[in-house]
PDB file of C-alpha atoms in Angstrom:
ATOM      1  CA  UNK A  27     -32.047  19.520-104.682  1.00  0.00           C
ATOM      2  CA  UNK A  28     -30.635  15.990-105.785  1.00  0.00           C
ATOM      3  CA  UNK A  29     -28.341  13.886-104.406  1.00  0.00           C
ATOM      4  CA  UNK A  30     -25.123  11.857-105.635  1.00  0.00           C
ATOM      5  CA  UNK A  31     -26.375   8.630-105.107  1.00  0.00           C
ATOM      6  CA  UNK A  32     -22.195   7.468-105.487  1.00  0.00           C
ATOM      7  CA  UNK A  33     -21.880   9.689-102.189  1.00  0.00           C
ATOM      8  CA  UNK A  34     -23.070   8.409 -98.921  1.00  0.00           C
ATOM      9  CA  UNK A  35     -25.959  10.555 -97.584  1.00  0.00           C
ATOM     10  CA  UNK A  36     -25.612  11.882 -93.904  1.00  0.00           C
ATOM     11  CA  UNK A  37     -27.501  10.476 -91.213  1.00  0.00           C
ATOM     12  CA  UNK A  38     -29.815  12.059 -88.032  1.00  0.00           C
ATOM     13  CA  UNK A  39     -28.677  11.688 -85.712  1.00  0.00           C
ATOM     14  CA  UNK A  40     -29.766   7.954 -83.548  1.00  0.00           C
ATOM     15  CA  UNK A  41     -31.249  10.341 -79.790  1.00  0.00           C
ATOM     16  CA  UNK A  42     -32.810   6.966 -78.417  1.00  0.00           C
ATOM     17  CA  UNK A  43     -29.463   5.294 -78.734  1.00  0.00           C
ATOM     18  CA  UNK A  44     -28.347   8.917 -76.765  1.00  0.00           C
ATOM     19  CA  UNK A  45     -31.144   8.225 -74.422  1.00  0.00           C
ATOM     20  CA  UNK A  46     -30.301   4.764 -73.237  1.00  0.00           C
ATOM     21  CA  UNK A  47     -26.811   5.328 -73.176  1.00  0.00           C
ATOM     22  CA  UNK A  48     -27.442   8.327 -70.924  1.00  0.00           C
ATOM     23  CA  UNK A  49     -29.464   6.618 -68.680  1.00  0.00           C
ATOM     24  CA  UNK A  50     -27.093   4.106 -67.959  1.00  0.00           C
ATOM     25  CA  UNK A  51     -24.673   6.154 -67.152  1.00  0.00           C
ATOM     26  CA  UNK A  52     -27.226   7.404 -64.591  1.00  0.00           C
ATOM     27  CA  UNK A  53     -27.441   4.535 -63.023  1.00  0.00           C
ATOM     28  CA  UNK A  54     -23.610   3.032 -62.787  1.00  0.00           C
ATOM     29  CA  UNK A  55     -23.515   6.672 -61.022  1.00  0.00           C
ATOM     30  CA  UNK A  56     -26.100   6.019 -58.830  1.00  0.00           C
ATOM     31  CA  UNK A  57     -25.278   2.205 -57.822  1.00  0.00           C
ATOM     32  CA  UNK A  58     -21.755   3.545 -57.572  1.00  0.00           C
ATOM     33  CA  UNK A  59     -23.296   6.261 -54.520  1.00  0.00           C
ATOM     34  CA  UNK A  60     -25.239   3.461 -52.698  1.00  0.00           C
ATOM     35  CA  UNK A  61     -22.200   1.351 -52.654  1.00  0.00           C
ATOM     36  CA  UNK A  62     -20.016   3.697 -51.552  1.00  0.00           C
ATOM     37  CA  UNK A  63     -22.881   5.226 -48.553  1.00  0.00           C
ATOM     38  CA  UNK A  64     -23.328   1.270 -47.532  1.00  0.00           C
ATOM     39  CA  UNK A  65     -19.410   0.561 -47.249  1.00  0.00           C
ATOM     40  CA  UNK A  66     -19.553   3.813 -45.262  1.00  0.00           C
ATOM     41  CA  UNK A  67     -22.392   2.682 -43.001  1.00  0.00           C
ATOM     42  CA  UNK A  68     -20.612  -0.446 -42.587  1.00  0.00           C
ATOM     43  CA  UNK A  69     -17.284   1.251 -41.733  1.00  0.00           C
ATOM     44  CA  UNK A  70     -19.309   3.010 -38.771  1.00  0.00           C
ATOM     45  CA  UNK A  71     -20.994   0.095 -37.151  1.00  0.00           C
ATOM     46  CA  UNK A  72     -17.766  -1.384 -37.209  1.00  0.00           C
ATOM     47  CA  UNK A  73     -16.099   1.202 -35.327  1.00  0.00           C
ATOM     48  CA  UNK A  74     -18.769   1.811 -32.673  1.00  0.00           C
ATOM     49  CA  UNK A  75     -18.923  -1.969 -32.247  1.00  0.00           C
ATOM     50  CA  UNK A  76     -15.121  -2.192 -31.282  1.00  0.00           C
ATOM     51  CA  UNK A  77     -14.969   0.950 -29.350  1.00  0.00           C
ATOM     52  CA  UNK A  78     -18.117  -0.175 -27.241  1.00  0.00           C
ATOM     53  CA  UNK A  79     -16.396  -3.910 -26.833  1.00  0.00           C
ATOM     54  CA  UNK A  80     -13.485  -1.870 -25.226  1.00  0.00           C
ATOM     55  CA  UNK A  81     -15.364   0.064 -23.327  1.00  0.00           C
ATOM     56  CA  UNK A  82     -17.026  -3.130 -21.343  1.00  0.00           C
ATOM     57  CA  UNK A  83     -13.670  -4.899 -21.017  1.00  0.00           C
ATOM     58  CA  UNK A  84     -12.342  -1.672 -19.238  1.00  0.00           C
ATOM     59  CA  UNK A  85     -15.356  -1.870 -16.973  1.00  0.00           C
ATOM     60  CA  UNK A  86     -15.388  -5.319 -16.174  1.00  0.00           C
ATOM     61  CA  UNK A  87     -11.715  -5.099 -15.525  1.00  0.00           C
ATOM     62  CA  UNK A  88     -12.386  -2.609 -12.860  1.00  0.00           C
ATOM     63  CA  UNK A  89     -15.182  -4.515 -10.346  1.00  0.00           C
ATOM     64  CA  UNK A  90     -12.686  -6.035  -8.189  1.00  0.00           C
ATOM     65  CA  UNK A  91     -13.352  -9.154  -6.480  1.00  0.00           C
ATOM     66  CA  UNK A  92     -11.778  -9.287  -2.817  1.00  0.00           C
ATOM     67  CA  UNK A  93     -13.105 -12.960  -1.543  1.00  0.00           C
ATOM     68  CA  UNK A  94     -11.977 -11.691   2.129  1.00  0.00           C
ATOM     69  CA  UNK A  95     -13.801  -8.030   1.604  1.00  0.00           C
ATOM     70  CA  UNK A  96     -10.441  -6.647   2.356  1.00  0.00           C
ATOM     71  CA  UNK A  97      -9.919  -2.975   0.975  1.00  0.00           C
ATOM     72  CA  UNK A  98     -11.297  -1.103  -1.858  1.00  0.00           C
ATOM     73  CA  UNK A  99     -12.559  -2.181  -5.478  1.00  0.00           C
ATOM     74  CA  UNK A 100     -14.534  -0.216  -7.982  1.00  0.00           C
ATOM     75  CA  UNK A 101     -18.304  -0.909  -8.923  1.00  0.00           C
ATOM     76  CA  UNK A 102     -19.382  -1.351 -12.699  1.00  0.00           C
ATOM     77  CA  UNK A 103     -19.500   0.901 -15.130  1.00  0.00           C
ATOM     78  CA  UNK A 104     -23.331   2.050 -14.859  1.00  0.00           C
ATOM     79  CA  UNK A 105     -23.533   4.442 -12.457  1.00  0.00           C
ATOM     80  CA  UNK A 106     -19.632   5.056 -12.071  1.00  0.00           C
ATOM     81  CA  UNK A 107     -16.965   3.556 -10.077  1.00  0.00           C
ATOM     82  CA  UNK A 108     -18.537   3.329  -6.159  1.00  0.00           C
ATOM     83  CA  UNK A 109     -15.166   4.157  -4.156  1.00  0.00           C
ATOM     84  CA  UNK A 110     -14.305   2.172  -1.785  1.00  0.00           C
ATOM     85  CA  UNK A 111     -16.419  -0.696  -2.721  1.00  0.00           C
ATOM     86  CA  UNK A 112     -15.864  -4.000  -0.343  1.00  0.00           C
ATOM     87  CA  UNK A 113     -16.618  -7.335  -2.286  1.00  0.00           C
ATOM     88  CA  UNK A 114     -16.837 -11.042  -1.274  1.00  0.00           C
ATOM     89  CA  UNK A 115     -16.695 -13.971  -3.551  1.00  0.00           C
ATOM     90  CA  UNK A 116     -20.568 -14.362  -4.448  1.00  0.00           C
ATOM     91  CA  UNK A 117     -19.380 -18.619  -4.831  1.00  0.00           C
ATOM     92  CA  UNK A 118     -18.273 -18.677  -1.414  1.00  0.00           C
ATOM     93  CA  UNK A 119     -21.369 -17.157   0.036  1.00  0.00           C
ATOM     94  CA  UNK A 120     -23.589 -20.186   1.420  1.00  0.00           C
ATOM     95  CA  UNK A 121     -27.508 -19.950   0.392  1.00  0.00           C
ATOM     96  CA  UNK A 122     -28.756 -22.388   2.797  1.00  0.00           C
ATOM     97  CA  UNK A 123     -32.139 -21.885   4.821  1.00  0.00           C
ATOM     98  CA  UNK A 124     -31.874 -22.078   8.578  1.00  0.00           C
ATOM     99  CA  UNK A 125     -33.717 -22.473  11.591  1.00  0.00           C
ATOM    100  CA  UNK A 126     -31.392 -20.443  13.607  1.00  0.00           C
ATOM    101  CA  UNK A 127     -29.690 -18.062  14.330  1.00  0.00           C
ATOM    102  CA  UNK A 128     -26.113 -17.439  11.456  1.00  0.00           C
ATOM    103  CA  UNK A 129     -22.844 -16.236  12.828  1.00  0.00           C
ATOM    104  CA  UNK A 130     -21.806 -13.912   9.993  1.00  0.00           C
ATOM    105  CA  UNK A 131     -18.023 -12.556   9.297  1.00  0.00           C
ATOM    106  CA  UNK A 132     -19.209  -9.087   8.600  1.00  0.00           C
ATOM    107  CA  UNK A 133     -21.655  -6.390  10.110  1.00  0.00           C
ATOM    108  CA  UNK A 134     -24.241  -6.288   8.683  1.00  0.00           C
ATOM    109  CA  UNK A 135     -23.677  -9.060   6.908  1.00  0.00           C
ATOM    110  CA  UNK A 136     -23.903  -9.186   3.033  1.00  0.00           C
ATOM    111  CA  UNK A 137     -24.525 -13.136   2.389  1.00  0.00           C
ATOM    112  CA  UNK A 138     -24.576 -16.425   3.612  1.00  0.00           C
ATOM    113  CA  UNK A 139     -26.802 -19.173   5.128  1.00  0.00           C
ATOM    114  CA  UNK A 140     -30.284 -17.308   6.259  1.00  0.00           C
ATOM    115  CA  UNK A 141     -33.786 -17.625   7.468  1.00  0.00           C
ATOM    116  CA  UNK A 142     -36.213 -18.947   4.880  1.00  0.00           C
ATOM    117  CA  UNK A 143     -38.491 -15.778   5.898  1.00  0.00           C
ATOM    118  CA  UNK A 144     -37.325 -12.719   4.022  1.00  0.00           C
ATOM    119  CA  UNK A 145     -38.285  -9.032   5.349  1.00  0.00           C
ATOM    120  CA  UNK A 146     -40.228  -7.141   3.156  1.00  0.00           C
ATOM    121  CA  UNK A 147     -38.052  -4.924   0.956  1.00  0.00           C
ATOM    122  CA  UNK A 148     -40.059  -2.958  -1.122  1.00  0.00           C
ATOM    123  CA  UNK A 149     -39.058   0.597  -0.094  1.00  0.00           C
ATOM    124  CA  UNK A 150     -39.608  -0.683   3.337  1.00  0.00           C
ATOM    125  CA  UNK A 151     -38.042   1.771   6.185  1.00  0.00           C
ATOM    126  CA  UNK A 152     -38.355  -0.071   9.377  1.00  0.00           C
ATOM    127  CA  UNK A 153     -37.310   1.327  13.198  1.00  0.00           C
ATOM    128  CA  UNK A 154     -35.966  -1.506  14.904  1.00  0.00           C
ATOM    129  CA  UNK A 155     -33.258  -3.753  14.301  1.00  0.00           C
ATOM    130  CA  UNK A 156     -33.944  -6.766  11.660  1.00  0.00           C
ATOM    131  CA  UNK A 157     -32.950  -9.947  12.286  1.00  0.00           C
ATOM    132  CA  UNK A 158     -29.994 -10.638  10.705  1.00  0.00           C
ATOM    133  CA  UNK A 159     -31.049 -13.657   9.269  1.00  0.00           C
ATOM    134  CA  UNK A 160     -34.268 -12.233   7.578  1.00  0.00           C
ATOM    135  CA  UNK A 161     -32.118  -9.641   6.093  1.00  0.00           C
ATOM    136  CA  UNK A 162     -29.822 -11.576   4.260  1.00  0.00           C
ATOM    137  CA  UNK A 163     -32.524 -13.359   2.650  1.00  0.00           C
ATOM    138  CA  UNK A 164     -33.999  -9.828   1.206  1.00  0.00           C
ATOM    139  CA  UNK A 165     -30.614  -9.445  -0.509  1.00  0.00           C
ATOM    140  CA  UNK A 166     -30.478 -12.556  -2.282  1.00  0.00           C
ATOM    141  CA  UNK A 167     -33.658 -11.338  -3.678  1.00  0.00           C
ATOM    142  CA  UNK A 168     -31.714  -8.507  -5.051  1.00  0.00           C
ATOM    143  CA  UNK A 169     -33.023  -5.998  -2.307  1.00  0.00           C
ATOM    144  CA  UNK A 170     -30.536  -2.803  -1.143  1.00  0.00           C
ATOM    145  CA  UNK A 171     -30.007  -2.630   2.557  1.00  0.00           C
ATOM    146  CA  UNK A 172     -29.628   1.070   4.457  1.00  0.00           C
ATOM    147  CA  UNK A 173     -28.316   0.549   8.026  1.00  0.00           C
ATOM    148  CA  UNK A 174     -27.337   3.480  10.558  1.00  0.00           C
ATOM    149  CA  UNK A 175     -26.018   3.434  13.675  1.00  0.00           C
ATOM    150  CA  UNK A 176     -26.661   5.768  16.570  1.00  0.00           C
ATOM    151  CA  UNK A 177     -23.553   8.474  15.410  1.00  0.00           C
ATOM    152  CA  UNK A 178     -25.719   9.114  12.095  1.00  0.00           C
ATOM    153  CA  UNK A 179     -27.097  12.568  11.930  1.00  0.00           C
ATOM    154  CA  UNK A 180     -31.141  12.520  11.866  1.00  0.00           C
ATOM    155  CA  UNK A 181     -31.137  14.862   8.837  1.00  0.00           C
ATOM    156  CA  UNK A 182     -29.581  12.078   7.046  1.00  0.00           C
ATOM    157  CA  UNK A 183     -31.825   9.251   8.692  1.00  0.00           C
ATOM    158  CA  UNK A 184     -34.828  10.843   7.723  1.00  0.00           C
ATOM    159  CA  UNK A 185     -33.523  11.478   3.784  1.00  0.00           C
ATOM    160  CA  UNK A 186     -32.374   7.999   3.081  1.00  0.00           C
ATOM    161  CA  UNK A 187     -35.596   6.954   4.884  1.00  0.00           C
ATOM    162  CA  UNK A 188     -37.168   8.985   1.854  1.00  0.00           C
ATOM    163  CA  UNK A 189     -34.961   7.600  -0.539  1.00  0.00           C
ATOM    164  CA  UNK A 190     -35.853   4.437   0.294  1.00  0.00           C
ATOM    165  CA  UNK A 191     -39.319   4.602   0.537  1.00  0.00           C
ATOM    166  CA  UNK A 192     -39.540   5.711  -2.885  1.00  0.00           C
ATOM    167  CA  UNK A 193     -37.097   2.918  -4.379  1.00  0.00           C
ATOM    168  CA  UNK A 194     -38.715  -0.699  -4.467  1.00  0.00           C
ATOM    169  CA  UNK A 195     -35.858  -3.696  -3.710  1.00  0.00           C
ATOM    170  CA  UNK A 196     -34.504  -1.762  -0.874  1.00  0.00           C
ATOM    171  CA  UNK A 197     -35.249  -1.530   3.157  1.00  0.00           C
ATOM    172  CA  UNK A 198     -33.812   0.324   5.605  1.00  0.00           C
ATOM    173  CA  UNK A 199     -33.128  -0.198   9.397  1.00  0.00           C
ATOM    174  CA  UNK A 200     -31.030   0.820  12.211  1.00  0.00           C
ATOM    175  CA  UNK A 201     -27.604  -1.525  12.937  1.00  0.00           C
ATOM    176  CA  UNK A 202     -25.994  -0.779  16.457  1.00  0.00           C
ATOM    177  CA  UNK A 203     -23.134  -3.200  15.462  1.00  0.00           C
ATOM    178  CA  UNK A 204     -21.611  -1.619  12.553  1.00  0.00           C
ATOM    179  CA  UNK A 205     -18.501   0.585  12.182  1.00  0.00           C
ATOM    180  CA  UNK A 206     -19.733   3.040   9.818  1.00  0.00           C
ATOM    181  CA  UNK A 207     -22.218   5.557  10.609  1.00  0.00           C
ATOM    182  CA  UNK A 208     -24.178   4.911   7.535  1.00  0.00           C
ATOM    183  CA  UNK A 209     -23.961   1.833   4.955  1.00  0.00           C
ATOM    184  CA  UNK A 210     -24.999   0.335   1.906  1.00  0.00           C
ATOM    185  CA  UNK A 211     -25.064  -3.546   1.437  1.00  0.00           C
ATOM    186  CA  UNK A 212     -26.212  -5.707  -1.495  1.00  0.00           C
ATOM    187  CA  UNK A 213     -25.237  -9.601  -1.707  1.00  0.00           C
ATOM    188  CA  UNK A 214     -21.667 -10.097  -1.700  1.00  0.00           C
ATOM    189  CA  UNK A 215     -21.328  -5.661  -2.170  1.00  0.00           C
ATOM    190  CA  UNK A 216     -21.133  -3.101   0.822  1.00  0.00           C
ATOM    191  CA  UNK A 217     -19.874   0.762   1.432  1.00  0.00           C
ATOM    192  CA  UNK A 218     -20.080   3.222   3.842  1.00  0.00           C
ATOM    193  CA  UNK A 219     -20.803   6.406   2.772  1.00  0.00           C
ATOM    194  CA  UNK A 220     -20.051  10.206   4.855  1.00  0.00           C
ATOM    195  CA  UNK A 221     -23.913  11.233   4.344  1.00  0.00           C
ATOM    196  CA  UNK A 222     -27.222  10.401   2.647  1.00  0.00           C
ATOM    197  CA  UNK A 223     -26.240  13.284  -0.203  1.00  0.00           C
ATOM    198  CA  UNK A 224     -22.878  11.367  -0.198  1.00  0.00           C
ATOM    199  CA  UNK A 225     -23.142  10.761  -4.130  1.00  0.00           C
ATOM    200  CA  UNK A 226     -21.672   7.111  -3.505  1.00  0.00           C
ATOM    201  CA  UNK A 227     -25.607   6.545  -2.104  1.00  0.00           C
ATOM    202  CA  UNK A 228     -27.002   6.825  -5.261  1.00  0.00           C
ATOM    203  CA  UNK A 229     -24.484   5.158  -7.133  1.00  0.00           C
ATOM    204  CA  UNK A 230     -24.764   2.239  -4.742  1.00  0.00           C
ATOM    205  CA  UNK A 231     -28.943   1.810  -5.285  1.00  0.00           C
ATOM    206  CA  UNK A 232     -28.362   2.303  -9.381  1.00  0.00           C
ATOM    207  CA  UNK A 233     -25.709  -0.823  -9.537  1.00  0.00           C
ATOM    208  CA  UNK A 234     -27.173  -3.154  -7.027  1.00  0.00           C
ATOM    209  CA  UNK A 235     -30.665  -2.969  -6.773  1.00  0.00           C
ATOM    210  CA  UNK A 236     -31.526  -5.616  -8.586  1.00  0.00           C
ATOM    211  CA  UNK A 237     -28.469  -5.435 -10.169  1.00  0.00           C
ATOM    212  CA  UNK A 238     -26.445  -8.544 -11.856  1.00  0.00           C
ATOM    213  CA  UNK A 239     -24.713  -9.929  -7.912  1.00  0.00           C
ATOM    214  CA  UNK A 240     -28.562 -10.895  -7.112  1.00  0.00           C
ATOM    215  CA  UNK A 241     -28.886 -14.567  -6.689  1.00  0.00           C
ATOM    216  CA  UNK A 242     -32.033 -15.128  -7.101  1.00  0.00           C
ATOM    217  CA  UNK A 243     -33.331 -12.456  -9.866  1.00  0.00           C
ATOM    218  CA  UNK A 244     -37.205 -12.271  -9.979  1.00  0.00           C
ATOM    219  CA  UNK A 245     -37.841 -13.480  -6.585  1.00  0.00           C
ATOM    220  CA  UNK A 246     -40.207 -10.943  -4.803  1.00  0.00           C
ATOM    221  CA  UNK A 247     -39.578  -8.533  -2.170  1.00  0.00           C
ATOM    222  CA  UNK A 248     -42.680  -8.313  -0.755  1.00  0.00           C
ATOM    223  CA  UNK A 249     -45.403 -11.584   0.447  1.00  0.00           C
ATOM    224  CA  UNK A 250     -42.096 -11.712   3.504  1.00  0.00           C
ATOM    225  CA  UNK A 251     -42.093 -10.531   6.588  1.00  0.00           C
ATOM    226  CA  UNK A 252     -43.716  -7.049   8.220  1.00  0.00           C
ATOM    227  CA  UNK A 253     -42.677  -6.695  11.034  1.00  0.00           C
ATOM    228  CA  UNK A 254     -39.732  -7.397  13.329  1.00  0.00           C
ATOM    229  CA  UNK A 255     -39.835 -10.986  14.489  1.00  0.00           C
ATOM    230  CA  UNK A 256     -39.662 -10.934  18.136  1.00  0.00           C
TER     231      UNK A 256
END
């Protein structure tokens, strides 16, 4: 068979020029999925970010700050709102070490000037009455204080007494002087709860032991004081 050489001849067709040409396609496709899967990514960090940003503002707005401790304010947002949460000013709260003995505005008291011995507060459960003074230094240490008075029921004595025992940064002792049968006080933080199943208890121990009111954070609750002073 011959050919017109006047007549162009037809070429094969060029399948590495396919090849690369296919292969680049490939990969505008591909960078074209990562881009769009990071701008996605992106979109969703952004999102959580902002919603998580409201969600602290809306708790922060709700602790309350009463400077007087007059009527109710709501706790943070870990561990829900504690109802009918009484705060004082934390700033107005002296910090002092005394000799002797403090008169304190509130029973039991949840701050102020105080003895430079602390009680031991490391799930410590104790039968008499503490010293006021010794107390109040336990809190600033970030300890959780369980007081009763003589109209609490002894099923609930003896379960808080559990409770406590098994929670480190709290102590627990009987308090003829206060109103409530059964309360809860932190520095600068205090409730009274119905019962020791009351579910206000555990919300109490989860935002204030510890928690961010404590003065002194890292100071120890035990190397104080064992036993009532007489």
């Amino acid at each position: 068979m011959s050919f017109d050489p006047r007549y162009p001849q037809p070429q094969a067709p060029d399948t590495r020029a396919r090849g690369t040409r296919n292969r680049a396609i490939a990969i505008g496709l591909s960078a074209a999925v990562v881009a769009g899967l990071v701008t996605f990514g992106s979109y969703l960090l952004l999102e959580n970010s902002e919603a998580g940003e409201k969600s602290d503002d809306a708790s922060a707005a709700q602790d309350g700050k009463h400077p007087g401790g007059h009527g109710d304010s709501h706790g943070d947002a870990k561990g829900g709102a504690v109802e009918g949460l009484r705060s004082w000013d934390a700033a107005k709260l002296d910090r002092e070490h005394v000799a002797g003995p403090v008169d304190y505005p509130m029973k039991p008291p949840v701050g102020g000037d105080h003895n430079a011995s602390w009680m031991n507060c490391d799930g410590d459960v104790y039968e008499k009455p503490l010293p006021d003074v010794n107390a109040v230094h336990s809190l600033e240490h970030g300890a959780v204080w369980v007081t009763y008075n003589g109209t609490a029921a002894e099923r609930d004595v003896d379960a808080l007494a559990e409770r406590v025992e098994k929670t480190p940064f709290t102590l627990m002792s009987p308090y003829a002087g206060q109103e409530g049968a059964i309360m809860l006080s932190a520095w600068g933080k205090q409730v009274t709860v119905d019962s020791a199943d009351d579910r206000r208890v555990e919300q109490f121990l989860t935002q204030y032991v510890q928690g961010a009111q404590t003065p002194e954070p890292g100071a120890p609750c035990t190397g104080g004081l064992t036993t009532v002073p007489q």
